[in-house]
mmCIF file of C-alpha atoms and ligand atoms in Angstrom:
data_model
loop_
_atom_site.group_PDB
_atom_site.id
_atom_site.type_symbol
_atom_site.label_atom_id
_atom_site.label_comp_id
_atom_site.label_asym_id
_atom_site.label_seq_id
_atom_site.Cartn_x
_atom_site.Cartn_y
_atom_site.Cartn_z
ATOM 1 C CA UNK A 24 -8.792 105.868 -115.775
ATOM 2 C CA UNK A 25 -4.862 105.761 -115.467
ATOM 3 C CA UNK A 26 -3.590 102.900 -117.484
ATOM 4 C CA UNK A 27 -0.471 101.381 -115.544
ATOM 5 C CA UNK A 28 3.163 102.194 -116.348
ATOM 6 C CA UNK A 29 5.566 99.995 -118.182
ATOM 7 C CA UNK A 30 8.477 98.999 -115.470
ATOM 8 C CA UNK A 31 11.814 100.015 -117.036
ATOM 9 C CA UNK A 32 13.657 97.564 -117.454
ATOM 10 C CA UNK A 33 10.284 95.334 -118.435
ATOM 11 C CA UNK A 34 12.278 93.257 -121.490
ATOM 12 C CA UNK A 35 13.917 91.819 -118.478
ATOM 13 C CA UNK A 36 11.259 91.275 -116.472
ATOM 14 C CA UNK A 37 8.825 89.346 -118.792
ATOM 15 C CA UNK A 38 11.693 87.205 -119.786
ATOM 16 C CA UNK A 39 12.626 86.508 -116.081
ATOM 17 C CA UNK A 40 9.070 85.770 -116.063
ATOM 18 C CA UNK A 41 8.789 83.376 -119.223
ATOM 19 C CA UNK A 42 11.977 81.611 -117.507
ATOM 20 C CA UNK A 43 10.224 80.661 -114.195
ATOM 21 C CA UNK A 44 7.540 79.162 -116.143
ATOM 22 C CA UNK A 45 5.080 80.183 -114.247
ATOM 23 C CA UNK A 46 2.151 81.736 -116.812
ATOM 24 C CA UNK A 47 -0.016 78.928 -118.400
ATOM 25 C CA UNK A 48 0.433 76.247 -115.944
ATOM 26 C CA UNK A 49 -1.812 74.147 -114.196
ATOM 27 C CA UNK A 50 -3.740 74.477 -110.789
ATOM 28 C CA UNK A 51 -1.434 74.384 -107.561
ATOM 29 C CA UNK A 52 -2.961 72.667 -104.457
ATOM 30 C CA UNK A 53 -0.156 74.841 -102.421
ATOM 31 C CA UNK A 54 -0.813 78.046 -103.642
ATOM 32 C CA UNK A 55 -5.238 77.524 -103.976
ATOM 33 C CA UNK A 56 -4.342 76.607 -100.128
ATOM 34 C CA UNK A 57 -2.766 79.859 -99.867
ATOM 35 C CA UNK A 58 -4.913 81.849 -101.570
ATOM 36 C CA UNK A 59 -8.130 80.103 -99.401
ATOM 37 C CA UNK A 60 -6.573 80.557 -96.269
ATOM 38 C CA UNK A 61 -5.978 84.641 -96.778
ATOM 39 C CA UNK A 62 -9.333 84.873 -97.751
ATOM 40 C CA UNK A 63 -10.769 83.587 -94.596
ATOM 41 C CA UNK A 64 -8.270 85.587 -92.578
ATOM 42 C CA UNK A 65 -9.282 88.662 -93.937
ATOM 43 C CA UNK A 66 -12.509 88.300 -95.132
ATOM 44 C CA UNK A 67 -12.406 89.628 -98.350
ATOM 45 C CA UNK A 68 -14.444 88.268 -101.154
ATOM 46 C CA UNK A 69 -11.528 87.768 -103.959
ATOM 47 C CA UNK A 70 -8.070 86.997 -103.474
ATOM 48 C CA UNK A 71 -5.490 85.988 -106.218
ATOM 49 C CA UNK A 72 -2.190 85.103 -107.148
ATOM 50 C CA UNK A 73 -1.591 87.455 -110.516
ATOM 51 C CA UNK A 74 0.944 87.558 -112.857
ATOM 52 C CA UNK A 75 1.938 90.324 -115.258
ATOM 53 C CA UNK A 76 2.549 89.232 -118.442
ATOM 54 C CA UNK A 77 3.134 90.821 -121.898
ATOM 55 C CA UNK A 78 -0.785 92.482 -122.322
ATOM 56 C CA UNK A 79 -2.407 90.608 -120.037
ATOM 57 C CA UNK A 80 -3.178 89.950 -116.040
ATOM 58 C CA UNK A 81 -3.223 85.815 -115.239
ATOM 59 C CA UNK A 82 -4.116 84.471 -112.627
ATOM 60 C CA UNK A 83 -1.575 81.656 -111.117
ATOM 61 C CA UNK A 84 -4.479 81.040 -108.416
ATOM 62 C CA UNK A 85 -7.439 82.578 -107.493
ATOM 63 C CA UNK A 86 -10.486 81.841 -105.071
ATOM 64 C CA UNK A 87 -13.745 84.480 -105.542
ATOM 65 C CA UNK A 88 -13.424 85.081 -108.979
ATOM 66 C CA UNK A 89 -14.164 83.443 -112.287
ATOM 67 C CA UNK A 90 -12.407 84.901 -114.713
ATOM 68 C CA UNK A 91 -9.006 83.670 -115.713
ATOM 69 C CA UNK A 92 -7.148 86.856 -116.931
ATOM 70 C CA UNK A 93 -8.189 90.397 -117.929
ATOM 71 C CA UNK A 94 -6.019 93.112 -119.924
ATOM 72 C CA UNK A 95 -2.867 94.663 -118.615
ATOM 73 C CA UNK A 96 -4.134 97.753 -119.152
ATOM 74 C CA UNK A 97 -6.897 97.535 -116.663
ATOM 75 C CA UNK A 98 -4.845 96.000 -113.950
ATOM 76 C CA UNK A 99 -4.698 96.756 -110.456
ATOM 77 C CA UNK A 100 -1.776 94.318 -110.104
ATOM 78 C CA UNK A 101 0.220 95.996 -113.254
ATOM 79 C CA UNK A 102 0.398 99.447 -111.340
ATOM 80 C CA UNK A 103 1.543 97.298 -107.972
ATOM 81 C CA UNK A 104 4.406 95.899 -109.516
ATOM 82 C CA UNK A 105 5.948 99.511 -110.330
ATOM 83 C CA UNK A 106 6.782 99.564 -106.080
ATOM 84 C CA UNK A 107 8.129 97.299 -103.716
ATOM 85 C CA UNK A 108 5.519 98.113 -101.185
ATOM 86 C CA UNK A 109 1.644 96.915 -100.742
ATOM 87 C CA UNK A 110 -0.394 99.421 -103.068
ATOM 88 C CA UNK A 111 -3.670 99.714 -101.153
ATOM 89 C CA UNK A 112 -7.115 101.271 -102.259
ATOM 90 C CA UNK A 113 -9.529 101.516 -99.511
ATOM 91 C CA UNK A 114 -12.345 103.016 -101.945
ATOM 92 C CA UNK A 115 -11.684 103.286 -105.890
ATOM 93 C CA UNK A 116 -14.782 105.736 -106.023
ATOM 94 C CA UNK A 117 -12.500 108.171 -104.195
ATOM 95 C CA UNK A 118 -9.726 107.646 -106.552
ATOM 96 C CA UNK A 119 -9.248 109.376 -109.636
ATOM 97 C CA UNK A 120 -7.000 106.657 -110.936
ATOM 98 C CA UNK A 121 -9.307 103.745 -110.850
ATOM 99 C CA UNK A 122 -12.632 105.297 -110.167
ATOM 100 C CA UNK A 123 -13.939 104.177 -113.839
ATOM 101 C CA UNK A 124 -11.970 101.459 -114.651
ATOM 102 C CA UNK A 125 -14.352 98.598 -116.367
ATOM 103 C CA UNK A 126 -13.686 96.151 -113.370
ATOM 104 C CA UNK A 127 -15.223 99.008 -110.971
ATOM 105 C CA UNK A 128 -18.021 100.162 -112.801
ATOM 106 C CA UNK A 129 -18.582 96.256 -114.113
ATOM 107 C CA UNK A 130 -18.047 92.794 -112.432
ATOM 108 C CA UNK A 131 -16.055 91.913 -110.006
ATOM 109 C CA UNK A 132 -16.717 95.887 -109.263
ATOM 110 C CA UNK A 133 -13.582 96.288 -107.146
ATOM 111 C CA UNK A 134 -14.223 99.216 -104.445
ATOM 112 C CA UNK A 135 -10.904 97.860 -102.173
ATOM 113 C CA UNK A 136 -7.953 96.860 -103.270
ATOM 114 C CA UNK A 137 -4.609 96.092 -101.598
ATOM 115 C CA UNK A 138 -1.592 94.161 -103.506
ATOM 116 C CA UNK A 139 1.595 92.824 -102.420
ATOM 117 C CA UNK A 140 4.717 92.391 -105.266
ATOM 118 C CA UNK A 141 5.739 89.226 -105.774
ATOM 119 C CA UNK A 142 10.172 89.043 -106.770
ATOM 120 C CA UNK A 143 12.123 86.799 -108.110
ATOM 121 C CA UNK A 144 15.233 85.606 -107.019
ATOM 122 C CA UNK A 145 17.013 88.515 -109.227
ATOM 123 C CA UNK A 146 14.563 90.995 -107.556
ATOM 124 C CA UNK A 147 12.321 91.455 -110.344
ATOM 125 C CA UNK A 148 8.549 91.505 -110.104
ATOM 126 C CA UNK A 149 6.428 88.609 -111.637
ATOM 127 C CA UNK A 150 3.153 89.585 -109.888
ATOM 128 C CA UNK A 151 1.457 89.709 -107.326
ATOM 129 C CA UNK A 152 -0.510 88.521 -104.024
ATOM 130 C CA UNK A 153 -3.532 90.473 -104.183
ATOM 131 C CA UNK A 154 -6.810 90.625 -102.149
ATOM 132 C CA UNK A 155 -10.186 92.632 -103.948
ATOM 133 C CA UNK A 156 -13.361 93.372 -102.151
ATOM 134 C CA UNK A 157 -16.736 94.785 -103.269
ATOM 135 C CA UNK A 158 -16.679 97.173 -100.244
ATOM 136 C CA UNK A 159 -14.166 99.653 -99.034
ATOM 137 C CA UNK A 160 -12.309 98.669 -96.532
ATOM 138 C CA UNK A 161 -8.901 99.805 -94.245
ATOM 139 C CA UNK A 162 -6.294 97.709 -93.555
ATOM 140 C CA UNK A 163 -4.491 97.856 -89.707
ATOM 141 C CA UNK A 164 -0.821 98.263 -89.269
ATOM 142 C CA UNK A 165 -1.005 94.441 -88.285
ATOM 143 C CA UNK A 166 -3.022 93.290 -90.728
ATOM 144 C CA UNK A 167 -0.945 94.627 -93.302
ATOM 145 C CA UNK A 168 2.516 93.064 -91.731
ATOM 146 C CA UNK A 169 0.394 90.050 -91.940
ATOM 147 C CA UNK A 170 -0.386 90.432 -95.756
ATOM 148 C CA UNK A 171 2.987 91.284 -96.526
ATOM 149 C CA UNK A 172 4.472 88.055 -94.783
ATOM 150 C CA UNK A 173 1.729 86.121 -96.886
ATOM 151 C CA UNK A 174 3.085 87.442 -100.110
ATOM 152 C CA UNK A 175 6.935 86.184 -98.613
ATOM 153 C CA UNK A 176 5.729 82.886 -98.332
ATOM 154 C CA UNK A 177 4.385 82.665 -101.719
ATOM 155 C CA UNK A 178 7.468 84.098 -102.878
ATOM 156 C CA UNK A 179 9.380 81.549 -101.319
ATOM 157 C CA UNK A 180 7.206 78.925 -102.539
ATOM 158 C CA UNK A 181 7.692 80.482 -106.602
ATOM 159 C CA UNK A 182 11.416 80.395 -106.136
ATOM 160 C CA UNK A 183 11.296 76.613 -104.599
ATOM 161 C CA UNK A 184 9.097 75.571 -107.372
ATOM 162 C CA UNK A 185 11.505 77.190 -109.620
ATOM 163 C CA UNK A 186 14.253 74.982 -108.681
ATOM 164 C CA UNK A 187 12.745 72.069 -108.427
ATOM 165 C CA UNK A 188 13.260 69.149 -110.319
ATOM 166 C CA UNK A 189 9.400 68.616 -111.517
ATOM 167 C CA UNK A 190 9.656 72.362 -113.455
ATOM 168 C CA UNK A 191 12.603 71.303 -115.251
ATOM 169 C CA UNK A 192 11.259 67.984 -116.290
ATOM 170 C CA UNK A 193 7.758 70.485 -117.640
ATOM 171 C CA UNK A 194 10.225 72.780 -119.439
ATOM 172 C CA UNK A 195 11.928 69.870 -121.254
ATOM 173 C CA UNK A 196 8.460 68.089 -122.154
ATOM 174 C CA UNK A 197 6.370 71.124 -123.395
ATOM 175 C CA UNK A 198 6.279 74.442 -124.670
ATOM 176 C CA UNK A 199 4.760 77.373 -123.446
ATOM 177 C CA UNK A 200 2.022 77.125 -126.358
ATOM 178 C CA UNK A 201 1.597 73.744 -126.294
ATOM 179 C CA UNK A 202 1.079 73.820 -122.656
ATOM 180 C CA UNK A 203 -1.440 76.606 -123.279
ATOM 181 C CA UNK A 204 -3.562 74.225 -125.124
ATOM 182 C CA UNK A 205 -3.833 71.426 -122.624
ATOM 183 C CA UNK A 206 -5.397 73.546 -120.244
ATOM 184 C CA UNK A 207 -8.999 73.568 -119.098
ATOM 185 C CA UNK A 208 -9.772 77.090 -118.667
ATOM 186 C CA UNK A 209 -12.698 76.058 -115.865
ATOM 187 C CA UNK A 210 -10.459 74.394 -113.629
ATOM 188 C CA UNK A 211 -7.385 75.325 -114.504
ATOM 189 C CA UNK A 212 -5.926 71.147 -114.917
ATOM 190 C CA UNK A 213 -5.100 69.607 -117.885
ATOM 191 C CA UNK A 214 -7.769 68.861 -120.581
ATOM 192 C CA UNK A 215 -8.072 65.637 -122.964
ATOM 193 C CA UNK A 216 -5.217 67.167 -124.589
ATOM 194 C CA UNK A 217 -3.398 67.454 -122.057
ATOM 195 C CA UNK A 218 -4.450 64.129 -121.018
ATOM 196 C CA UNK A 219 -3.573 62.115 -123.959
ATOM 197 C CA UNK A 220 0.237 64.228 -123.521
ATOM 198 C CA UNK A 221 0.868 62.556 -120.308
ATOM 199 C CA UNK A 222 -0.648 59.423 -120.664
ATOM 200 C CA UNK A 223 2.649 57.913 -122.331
ATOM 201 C CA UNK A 224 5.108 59.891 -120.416
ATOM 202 C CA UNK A 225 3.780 58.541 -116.912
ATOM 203 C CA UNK A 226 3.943 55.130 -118.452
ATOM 204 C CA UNK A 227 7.585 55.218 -119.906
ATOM 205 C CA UNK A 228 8.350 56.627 -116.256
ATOM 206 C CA UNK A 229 6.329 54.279 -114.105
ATOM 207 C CA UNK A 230 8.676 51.604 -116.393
ATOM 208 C CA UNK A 231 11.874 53.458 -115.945
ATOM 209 C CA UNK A 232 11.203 53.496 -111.981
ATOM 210 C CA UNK A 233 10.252 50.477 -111.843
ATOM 211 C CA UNK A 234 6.716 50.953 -111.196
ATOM 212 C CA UNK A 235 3.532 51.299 -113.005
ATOM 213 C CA UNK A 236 0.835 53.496 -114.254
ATOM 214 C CA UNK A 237 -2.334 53.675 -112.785
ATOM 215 C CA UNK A 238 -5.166 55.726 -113.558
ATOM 216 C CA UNK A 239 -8.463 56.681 -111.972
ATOM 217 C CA UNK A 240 -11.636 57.629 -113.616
ATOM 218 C CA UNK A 241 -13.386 60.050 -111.408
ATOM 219 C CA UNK A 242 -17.135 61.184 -111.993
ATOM 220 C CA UNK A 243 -19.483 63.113 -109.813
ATOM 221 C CA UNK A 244 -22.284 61.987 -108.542
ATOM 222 C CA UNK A 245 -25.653 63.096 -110.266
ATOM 223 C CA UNK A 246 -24.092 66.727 -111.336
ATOM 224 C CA UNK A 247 -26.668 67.456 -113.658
ATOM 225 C CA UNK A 248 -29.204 67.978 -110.713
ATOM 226 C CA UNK A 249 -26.941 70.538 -109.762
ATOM 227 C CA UNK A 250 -27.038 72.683 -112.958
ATOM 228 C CA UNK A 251 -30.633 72.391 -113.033
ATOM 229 C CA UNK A 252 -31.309 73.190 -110.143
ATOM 230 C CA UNK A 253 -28.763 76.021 -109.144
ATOM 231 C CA UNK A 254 -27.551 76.661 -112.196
ATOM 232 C CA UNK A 255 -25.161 76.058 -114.813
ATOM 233 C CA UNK A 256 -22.591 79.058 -112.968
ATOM 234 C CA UNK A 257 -23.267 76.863 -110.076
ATOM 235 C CA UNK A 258 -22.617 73.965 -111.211
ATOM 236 C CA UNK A 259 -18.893 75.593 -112.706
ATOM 237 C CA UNK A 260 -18.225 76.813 -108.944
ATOM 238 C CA UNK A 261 -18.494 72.994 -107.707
ATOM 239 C CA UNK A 262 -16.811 71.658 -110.996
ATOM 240 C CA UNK A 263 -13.718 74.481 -110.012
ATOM 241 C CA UNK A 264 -13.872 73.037 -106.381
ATOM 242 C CA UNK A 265 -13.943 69.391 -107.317
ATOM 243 C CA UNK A 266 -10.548 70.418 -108.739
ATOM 244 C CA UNK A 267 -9.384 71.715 -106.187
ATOM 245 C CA UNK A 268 -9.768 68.910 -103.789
ATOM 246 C CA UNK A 269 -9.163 66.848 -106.155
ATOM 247 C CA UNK A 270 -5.448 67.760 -106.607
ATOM 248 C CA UNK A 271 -5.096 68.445 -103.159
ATOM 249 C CA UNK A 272 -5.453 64.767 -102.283
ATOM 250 C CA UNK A 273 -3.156 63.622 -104.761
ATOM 251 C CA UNK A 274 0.843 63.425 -104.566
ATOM 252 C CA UNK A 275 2.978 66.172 -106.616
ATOM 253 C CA UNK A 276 3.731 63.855 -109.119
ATOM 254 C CA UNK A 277 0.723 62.866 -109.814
ATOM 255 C CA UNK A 278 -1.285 64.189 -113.256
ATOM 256 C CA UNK A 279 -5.013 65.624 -112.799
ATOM 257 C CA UNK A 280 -6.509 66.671 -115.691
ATOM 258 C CA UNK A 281 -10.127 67.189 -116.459
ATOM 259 C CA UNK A 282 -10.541 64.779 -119.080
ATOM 260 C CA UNK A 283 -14.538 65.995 -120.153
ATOM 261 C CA UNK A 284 -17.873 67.248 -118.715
ATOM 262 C CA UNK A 285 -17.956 66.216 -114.901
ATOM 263 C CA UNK A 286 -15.214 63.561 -115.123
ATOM 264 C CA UNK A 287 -11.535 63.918 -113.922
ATOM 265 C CA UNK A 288 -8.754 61.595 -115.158
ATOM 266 C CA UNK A 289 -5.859 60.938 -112.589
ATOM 267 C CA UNK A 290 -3.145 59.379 -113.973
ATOM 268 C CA UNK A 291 -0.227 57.968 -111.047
ATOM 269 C CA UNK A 292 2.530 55.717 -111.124
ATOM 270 C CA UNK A 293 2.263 52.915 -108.188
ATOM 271 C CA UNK A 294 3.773 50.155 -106.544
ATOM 272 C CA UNK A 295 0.704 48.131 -106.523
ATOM 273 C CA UNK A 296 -3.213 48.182 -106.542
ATOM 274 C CA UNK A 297 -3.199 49.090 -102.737
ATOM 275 C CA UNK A 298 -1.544 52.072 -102.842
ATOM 276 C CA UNK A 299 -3.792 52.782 -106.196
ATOM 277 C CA UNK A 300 -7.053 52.455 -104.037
ATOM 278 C CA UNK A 301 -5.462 54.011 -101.404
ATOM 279 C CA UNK A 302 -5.268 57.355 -103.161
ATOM 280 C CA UNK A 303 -8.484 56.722 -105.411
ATOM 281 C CA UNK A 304 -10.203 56.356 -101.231
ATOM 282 C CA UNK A 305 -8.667 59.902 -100.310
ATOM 283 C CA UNK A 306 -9.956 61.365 -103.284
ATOM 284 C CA UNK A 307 -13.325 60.353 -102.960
ATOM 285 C CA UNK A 308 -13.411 61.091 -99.182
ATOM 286 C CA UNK A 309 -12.475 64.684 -99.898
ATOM 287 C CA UNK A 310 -15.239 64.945 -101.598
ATOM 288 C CA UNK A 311 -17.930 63.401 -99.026
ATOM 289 C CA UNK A 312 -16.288 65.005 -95.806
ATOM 290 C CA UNK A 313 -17.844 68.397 -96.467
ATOM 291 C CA UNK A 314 -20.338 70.052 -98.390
ATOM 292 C CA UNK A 315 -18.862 71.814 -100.882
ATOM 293 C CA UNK A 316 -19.695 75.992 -99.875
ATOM 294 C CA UNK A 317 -21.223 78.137 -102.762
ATOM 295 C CA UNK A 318 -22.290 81.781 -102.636
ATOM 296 C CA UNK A 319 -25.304 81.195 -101.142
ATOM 297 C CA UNK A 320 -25.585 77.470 -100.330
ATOM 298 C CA UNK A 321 -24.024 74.359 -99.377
ATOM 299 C CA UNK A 322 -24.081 71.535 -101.669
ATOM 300 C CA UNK A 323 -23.724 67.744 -100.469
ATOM 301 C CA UNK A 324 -21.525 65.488 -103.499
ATOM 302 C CA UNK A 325 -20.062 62.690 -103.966
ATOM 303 C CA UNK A 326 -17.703 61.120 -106.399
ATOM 304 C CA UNK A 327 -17.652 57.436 -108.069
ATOM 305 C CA UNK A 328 -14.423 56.288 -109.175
ATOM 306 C CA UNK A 329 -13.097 53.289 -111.062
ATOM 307 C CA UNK A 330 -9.498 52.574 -110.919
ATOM 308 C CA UNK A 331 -6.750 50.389 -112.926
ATOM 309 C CA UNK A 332 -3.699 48.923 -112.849
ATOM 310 C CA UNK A 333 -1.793 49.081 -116.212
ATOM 311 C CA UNK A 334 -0.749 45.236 -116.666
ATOM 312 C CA UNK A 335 2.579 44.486 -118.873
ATOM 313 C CA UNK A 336 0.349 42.850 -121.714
ATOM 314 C CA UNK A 337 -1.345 46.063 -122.153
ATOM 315 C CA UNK A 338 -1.436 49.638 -123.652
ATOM 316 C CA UNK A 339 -1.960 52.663 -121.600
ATOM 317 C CA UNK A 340 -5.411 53.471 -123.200
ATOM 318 C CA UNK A 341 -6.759 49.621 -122.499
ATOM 319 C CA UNK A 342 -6.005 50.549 -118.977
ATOM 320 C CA UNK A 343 -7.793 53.726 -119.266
ATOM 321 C CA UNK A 344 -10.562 52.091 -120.841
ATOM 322 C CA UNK A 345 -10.797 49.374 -117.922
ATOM 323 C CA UNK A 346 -10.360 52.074 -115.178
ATOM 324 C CA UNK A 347 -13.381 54.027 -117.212
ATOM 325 C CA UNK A 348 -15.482 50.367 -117.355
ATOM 326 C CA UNK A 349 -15.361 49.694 -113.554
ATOM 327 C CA UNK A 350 -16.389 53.935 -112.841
ATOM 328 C CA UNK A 351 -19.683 52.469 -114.760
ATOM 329 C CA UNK A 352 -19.499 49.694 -112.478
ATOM 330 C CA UNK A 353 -18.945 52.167 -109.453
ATOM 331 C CA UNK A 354 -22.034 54.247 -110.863
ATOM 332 C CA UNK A 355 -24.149 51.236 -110.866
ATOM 333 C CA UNK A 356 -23.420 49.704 -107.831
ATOM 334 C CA UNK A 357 -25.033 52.649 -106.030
ATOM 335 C CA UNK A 358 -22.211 55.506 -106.164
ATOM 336 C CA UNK A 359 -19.572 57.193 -103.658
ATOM 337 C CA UNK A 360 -17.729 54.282 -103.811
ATOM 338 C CA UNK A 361 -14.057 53.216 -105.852
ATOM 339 C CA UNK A 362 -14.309 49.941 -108.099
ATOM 340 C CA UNK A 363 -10.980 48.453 -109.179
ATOM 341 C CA UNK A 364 -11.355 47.210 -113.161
ATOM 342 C CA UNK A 365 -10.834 43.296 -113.181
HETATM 343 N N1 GTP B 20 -21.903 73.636 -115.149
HETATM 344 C C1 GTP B 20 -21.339 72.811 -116.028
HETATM 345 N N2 GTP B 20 -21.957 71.662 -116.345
HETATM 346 C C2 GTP B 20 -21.381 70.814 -117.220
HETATM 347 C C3 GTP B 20 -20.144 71.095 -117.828
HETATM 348 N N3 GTP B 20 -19.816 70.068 -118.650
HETATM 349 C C4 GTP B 20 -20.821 69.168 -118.564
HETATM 350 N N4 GTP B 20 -21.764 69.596 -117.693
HETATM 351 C C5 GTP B 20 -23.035 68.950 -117.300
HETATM 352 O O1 GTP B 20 -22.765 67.761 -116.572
HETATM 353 C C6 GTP B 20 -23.959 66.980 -116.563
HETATM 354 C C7 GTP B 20 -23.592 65.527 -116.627
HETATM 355 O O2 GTP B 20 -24.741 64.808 -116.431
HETATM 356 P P1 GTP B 20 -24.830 63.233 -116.569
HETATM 357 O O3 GTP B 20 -23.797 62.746 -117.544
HETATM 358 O O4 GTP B 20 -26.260 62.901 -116.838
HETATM 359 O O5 GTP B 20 -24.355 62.663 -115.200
HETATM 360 P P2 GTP B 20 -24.777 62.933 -113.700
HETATM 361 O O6 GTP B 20 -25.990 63.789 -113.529
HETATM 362 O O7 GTP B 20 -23.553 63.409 -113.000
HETATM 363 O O8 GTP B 20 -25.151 61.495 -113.197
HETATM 364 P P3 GTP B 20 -24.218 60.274 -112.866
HETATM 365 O O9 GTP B 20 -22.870 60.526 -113.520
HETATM 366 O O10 GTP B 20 -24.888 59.105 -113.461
HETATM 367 O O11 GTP B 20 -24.104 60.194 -111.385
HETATM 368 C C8 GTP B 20 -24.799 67.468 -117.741
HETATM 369 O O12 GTP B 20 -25.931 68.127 -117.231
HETATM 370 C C9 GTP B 20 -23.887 68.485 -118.455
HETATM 371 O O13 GTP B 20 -24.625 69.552 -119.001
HETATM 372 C C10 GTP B 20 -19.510 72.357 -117.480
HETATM 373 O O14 GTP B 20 -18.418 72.705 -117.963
HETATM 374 N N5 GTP B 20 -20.145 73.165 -116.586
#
């Protein structure tokens, strides 16, 4: 196995890297759309947004694969950032460089291969937009123009996120290790850390606007028949989808973490108790709408969710304990439906 290069002028790239804070964030609903989207158009099994830090591989997004990071050393990704073009391997068995790497021989067993580098604004590379398959495969001239102008867009997405005002407000709040442990490895959102972290700072800024903090307790639907009977790696697969949807229904702003278990915390700042259901309706129709597509099956689920208004007399966590009162109330009145606490 060939172990991958060190760029030359790496110092500056991993701390152009650790400026666009970037590794150790949460999920993205833009860039899991991304990454979903290229797998269906080129029907590869794995496809992920990967970023090259110090001595490891991390994944920014990924859809097909469990695992969260592996070692530089056995990267794929770490020899495509040494170019500026795709690096493609149709078969690894026929490659003396990666023939017995441990993620050939072992899971995900990579026989194809094809990445695109992903710059930053000064032209260095943070990454990667890369696509894996367990069979060999050839790219067309056309598919691969296609690839490439996938990898631009999440480029320009990474540079946009850079600037924007959200990222700056992160930086200020929390530090690269901190923010490391207030994420949920599954899913990729916030934890109860993470959780309790944000809980004051959306209420101070629901006051500040002029607004006010609502949060929404949100609990699948019988989940343990699911582990038991598909499995508990089954049962992570819908819990890593649930996310997904889950943040794709909400507004930028808003904070998704996965507070425990089966049960996601969504913390928002509101006008009023409409707009409140409003959003706590979208989540739990994104669940129902469509079966939720496994390896081998689909699976049918649906969410309860109880919901609450922080009033002025109140703290943030006697909210949170009203919004998690009416989810029971949501559970016993029969399920896939939103309660709002009284
Ligand atoms: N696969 C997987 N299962 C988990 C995880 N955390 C908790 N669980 C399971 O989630 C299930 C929760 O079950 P219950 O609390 O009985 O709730 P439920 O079956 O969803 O039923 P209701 O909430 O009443 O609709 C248990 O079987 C836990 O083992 C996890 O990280 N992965």
């Amino acid at each position: 196995m060939l172990s991958p290069e060190m760029p030359c002028d790496e110092v500056l790239r991993q701390q152009i890297l650790d400026d666009n804070e970037l590794v150790d964030t949460p999920a993205d609903a833009y860039l899991d759309t991304l990454v979903r989207v290229v797998r269906e158009v080129f029907g590869v099994k794995t496809v992920l947004i990967s970023l090259i830090d110090h001595d490891r591989q991390w994944f920014k997004s990924r859809i097909g694969l469990e695992i969260t990071e592996t070692p530089r050393t056995i990267s794929f990704c770490a020899h495509a950032i040494l170019g500026t073009q795709p690096f493609i391997v149709e078969d690894t068995h026929n490659d003396l460089r990666f023939h017995d790497n441990p993620v050939v021989i072992n899971n995900p067993q990579i026989r194809f291969y094809a990445g695109q580098p992903l710059l930053s604004e000064e032209g260095q590379p943070l990454g990667t937009l890369c696509m894996i398959d367990p069979e060999p495969r050839q790219l067309t001239a056309k598919q691969l123009r296609l690839f490439v102008d996938m990898a631009v867009l999440v480029e320009g997405y990474l540079k946009l996120r850079h600037v924007s005002a959200q990222t700056a407000k992160l930086r200020e709040a929390l530090s690269r290790e901190q923010r490391k442990t207030m994420l949920d490895p599954l899913t990729q959102l916030w934890n109860r850390a993470g959780l309790n972290h944000f809980l004051l700072k959306q209420e101070q800024q629901a006051d500040e606007l002029g607004l006010h903090l609502g949060v929404l307790f949100c609990d699948l639907d019988h989940f343990k028949r699911i582990n038991d009977q598909y499995g508990h790696a089954a049962g992570d697969q819908v819990l890593w989808e649930t996310a997904r949807r889950i943040n794709a229904a909400v507004r930028p702003q808003d904070i998704v973490t996965r507070s425990g278990g089966e049960e996601f915390v969504v913390l928002l700042q509101v006008h009023d108790e409409q707009e409140l259901l409003h959003i706590a309706e979208r989540i739990r129709n994104t669940l129902s709408k469509e079966p939720i597509e496994l390896d081998e099956q689909q699976l049918s689920l649906t969410i309860s969710i109880g919901a609450a208004l922080r009033t002025p007399s109140e703290t943030p966590n006697e909210a949170m304990n009203r919004a998690d009162q009416a989810l029971y109330q949501a559970k016993g009145n029969g399920r896939n439906r939103v309660e709002l606490a009284s």
